[in-house]
Short mmCIF file of C-alpha atoms and ligand atoms in Angstrom, two decimals:
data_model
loop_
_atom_site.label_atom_id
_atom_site.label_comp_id
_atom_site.label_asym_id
_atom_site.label_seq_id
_atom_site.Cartn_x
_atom_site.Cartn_y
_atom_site.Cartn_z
CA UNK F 7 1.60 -3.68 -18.18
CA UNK F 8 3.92 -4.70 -20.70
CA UNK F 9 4.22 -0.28 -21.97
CA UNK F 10 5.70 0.25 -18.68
CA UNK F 11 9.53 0.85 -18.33
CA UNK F 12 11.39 -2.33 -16.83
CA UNK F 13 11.77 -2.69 -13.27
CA UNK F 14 12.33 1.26 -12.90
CA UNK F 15 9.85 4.23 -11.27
CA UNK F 16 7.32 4.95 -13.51
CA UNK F 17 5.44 8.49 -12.48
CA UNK F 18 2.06 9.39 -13.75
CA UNK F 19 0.99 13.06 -12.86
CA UNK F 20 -2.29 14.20 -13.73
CA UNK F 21 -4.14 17.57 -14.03
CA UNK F 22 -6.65 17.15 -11.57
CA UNK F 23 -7.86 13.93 -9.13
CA UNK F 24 -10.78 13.14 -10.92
CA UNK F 25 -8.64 11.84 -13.76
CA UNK F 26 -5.57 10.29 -10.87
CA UNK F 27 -8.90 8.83 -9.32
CA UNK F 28 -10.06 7.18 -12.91
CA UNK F 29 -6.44 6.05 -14.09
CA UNK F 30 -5.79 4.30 -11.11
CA UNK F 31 -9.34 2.61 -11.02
CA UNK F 32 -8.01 1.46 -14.41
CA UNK F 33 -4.60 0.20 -13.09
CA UNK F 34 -6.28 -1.62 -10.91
CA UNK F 35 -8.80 -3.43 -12.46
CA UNK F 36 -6.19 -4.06 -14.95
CA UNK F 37 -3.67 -5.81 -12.77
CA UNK F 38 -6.87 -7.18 -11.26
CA UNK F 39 -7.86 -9.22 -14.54
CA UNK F 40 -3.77 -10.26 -14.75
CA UNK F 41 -3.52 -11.88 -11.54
CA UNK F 42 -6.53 -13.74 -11.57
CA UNK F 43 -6.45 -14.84 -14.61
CA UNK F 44 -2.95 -16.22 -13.64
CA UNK F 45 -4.06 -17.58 -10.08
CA UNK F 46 -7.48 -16.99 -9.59
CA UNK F 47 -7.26 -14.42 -6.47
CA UNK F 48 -5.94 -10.95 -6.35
CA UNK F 49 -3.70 -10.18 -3.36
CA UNK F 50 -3.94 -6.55 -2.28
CA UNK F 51 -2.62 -4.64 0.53
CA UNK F 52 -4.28 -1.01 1.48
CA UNK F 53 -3.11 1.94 3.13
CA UNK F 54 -5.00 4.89 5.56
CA UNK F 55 -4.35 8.28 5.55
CA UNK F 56 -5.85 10.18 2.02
CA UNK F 57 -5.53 6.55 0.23
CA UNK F 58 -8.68 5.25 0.89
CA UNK F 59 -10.97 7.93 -1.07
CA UNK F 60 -8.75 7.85 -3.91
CA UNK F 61 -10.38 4.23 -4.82
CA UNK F 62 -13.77 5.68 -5.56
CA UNK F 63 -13.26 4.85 -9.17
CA UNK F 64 -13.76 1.12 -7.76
CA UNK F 65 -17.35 1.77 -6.50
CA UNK F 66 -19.53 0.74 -9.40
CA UNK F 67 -17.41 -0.36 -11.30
CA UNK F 68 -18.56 -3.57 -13.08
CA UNK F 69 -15.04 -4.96 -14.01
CA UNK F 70 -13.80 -5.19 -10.25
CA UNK F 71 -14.45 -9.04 -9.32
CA UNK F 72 -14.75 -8.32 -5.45
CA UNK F 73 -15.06 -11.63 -4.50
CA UNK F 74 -11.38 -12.80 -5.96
CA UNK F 75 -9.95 -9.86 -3.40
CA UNK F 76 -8.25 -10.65 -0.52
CA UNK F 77 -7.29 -7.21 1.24
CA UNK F 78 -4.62 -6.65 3.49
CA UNK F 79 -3.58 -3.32 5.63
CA UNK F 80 0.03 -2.65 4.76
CA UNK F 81 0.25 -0.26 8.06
CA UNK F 82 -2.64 -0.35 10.74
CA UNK F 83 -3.06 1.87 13.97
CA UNK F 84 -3.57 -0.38 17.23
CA UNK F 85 -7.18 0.53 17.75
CA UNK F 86 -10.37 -0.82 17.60
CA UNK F 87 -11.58 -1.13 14.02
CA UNK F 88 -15.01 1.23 14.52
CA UNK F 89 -11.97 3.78 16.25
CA UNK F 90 -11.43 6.99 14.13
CA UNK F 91 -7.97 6.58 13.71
CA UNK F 92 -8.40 2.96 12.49
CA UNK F 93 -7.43 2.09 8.24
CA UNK F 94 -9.96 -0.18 8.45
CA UNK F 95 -12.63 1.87 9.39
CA UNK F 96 -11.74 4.53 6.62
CA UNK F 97 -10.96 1.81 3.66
CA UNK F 98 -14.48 0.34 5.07
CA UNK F 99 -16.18 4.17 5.17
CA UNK F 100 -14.60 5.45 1.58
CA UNK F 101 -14.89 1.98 -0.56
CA UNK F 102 -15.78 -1.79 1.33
CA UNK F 103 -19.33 -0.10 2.45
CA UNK F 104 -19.98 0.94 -1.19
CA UNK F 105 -18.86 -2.45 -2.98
CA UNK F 106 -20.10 -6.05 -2.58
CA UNK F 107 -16.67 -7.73 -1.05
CA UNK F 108 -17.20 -10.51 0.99
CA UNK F 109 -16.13 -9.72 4.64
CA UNK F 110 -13.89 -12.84 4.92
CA UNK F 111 -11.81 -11.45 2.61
CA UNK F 112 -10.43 -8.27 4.23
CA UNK F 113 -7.79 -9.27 6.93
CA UNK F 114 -8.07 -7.02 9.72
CA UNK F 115 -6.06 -6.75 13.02
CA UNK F 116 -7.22 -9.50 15.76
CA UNK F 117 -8.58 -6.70 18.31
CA UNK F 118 -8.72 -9.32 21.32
CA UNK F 119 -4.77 -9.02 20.69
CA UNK F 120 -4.92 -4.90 21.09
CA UNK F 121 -2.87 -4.83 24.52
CA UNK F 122 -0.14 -6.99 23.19
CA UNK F 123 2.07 -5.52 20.24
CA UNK F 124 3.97 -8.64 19.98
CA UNK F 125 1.17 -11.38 19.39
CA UNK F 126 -0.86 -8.76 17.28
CA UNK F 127 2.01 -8.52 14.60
CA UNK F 128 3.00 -12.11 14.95
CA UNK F 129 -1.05 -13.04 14.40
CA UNK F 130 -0.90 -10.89 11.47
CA UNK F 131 1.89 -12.05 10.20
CA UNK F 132 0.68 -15.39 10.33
CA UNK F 133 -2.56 -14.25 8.39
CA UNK F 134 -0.21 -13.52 5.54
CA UNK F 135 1.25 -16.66 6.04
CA UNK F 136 -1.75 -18.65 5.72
CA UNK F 137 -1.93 -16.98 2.04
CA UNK F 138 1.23 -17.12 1.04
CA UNK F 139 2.41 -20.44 2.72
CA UNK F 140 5.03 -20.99 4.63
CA UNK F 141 7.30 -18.41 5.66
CA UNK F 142 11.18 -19.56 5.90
CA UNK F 143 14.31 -17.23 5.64
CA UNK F 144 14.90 -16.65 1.77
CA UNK F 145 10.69 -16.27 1.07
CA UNK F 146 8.60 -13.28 1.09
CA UNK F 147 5.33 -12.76 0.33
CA UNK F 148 4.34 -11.50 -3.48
CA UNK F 149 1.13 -9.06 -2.93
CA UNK F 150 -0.52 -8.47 -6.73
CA UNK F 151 -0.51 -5.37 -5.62
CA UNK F 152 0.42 -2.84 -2.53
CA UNK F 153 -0.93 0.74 -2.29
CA UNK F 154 1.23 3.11 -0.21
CA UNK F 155 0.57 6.56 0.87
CA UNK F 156 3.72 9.17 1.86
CA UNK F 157 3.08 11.65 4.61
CA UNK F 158 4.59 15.13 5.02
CA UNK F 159 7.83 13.64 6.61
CA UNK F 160 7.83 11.20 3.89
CA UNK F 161 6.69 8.00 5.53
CA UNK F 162 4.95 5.63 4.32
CA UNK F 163 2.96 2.82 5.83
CA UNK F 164 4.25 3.37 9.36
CA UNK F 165 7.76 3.10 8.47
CA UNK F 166 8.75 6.70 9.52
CA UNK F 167 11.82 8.65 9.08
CA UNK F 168 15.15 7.52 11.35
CA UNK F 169 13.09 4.92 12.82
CA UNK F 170 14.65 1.68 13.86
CA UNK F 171 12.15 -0.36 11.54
CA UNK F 172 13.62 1.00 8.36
CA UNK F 173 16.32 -1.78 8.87
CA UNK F 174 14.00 -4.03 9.77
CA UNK F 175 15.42 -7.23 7.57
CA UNK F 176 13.32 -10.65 8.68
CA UNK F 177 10.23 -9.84 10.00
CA UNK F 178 6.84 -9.32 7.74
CA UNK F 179 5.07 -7.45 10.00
CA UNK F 180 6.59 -5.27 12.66
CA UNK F 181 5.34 -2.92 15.26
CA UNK F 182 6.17 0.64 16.57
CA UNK F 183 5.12 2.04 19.80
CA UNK F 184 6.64 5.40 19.58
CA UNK F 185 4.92 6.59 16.17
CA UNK F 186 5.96 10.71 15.39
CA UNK F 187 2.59 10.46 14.54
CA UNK F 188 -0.18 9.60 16.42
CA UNK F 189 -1.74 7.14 17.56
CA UNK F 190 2.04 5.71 18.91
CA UNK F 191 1.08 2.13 18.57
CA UNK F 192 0.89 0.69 14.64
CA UNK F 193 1.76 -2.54 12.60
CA UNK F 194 3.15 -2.25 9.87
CA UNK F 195 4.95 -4.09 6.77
CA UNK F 196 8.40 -4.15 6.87
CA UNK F 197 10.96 -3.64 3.26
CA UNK F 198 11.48 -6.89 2.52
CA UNK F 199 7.16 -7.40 2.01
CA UNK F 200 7.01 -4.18 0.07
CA UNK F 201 9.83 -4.62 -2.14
CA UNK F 202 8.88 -8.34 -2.65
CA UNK F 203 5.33 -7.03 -4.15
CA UNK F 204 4.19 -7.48 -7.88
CA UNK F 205 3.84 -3.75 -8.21
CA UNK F 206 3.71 -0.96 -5.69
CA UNK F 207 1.62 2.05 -6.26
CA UNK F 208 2.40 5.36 -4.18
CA UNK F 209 -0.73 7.66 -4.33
CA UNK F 210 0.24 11.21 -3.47
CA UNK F 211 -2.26 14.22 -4.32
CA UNK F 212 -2.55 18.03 -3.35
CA UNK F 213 -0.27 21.05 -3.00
CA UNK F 214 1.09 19.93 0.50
CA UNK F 215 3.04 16.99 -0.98
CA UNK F 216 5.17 19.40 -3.46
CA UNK F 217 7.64 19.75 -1.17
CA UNK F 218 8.10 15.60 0.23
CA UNK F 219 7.64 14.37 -3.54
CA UNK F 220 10.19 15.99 -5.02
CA UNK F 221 12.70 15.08 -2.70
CA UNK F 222 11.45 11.48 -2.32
CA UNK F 223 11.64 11.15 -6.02
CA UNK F 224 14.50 13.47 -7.17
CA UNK F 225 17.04 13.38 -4.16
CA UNK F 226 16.16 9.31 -3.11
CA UNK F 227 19.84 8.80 -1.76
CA UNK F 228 18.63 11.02 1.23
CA UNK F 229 17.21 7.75 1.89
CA UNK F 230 13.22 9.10 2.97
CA UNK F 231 11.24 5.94 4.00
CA UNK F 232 9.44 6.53 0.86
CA UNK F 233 12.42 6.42 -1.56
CA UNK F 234 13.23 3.46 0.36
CA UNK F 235 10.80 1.44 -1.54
CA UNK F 236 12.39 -0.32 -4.17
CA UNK F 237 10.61 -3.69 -6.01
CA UNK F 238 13.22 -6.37 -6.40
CA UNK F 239 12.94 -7.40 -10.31
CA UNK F 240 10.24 -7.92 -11.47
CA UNK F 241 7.81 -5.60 -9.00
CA UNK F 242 7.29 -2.29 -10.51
CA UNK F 243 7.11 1.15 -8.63
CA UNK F 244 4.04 3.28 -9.85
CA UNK F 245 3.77 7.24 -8.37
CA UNK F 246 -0.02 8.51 -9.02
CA UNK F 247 0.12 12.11 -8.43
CA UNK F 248 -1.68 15.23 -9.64
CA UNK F 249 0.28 18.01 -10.94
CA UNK F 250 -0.46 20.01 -7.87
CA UNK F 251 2.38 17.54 -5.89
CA UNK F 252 4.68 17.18 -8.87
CA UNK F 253 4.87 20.85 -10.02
CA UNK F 254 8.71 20.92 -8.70
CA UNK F 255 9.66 17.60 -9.52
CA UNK F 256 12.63 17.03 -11.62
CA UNK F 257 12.33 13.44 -11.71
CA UNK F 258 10.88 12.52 -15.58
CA UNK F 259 7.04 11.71 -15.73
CA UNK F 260 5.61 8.91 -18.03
CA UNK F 261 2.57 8.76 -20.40
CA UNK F 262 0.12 7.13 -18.54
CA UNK F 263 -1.53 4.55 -21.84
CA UNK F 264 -4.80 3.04 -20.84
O1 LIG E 314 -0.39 7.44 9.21
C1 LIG E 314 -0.47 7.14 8.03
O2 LIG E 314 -0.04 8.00 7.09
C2 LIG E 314 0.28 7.60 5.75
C3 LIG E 314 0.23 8.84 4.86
O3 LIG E 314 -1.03 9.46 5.05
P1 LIG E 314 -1.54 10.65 4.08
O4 LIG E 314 -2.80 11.14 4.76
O5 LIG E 314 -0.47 11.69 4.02
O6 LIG E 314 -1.85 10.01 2.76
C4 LIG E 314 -0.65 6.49 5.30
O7 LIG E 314 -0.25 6.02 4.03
C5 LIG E 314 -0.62 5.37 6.33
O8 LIG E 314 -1.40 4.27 5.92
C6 LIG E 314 -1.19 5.91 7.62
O9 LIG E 314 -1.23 4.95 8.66
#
């Protein structure tokens, strides 16, 4: 991704989905093809909320190597995974159903751990563990790649405005039983995972985001969750938006160059 600026924001706005939904198929196959051919696996982490449809571009599409995936759910609602509020269920309804990705190879919550917050997050932290071996104090995780969404309120994963968790400084995974929005109960990745990533891409699309992205991007020391995310060199930040949600953004747009 060598065109892209140096460890700063890069935001791509485009005139309708259809062509958000096709340059971010491209990102992805693209960073894809870098990671493995550097390691042999791609490390991904997903998001709910509108995310999941805006990976159509995936289905079908012949350079995706679904079998060097290994998927991970940056936030997840404590539910069963057929619930209607569960990630899983949508990333599964909008892409897995429609692609041939082994099933080993998307980490989902351990649901006989549902009534206990504590040993859910610690199992799922150790699932990340087991990939990116051994957790100690100075070591993060690396994902290839992490896919955020930002809500109204401009949160993202479940890391929500105010919240405690925003200064969360150790932990990988962390969970919240008193989410503004429901369900209450969610796991989520903390800062230090996010920032730690390869590249983060925030997908944000539609009229109702106008408001949230420009002050996420233009007025970041208000310190939203979402302006909160910032890759420690060399991760790169990537914004995906249509112009509907960047029409009154200040913040400067980049050519997006296939
Ligand atoms: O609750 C959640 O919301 C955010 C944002 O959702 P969106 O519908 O505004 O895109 C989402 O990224 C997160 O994964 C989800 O749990």
């Amino acid at each position: 991704m060598a065109h892209h600026s140096p460890n700063a924001t890069n935001l791509f706005s485009f005139p309708n989905t259809d062509e958000l939904v096709d340059s971010l198929a491209f990102f992805i196959a693209k960073a894809q093809k870098e990671s493995i051919d550097k390691k042999g696996r791609f490390t991904v982490a997903l998001s709910g909320g509108s995310l999941p449809k805006m990976l159509r571009g995936l289905i079908g599409n012949p350079s995706i190597k679904w079998d060097k995936w290994q998927v991970y759910y940056a936030d997840e609602r404590v539910v069963p995974l057929d619930d209607a509020d569960s990630n899983h269920l949508s990333c599964t309804n909008n892409l897995f159903s429609k692609v041939p990705i082994p099933t080993e190879n998307i980490h989902v919550l351990d649901v006989s751990l549902l009534d206990d917050l504590e040993e859910l997050s610690d199992a799922y932290e150790k699932e990340l563990i087991k990939e990116f071996a051994q957790k100690d104090a100075a070591r993060f995780p690396v994902f290839d790649l992490i896919l955020l969404g930002m809500g109204p309120d401009g949160h993202t994963a479940s890391l929500f405005p105010g919240h405690e968790l925003l200064a969360e400084e150790d932990r990988w995974i962390a969970y919240l039983d008193d989410s503004p929005k429901p369900p209450l109960k969610r796991i989520t990745f903390t800062y230090p995972v996010i920032n730690h990533a390869a590249r983060v891409v925030f997908v944000a699309a539609g009229k109702e985001k106008v408001e949230i992205l420009s002050q996420v991007l233009d007025t970041p020391e208000a310190g939203l969750p979402a302006s909160r995310v910032k890759p420690v060199f060399p991760g790169q930040l990537y914004w995906f938006v249509d112009d509907a949600a960047s029409v009154g953004v200040q913040f400067p747009r980049s050519a997006f160059k296939p």
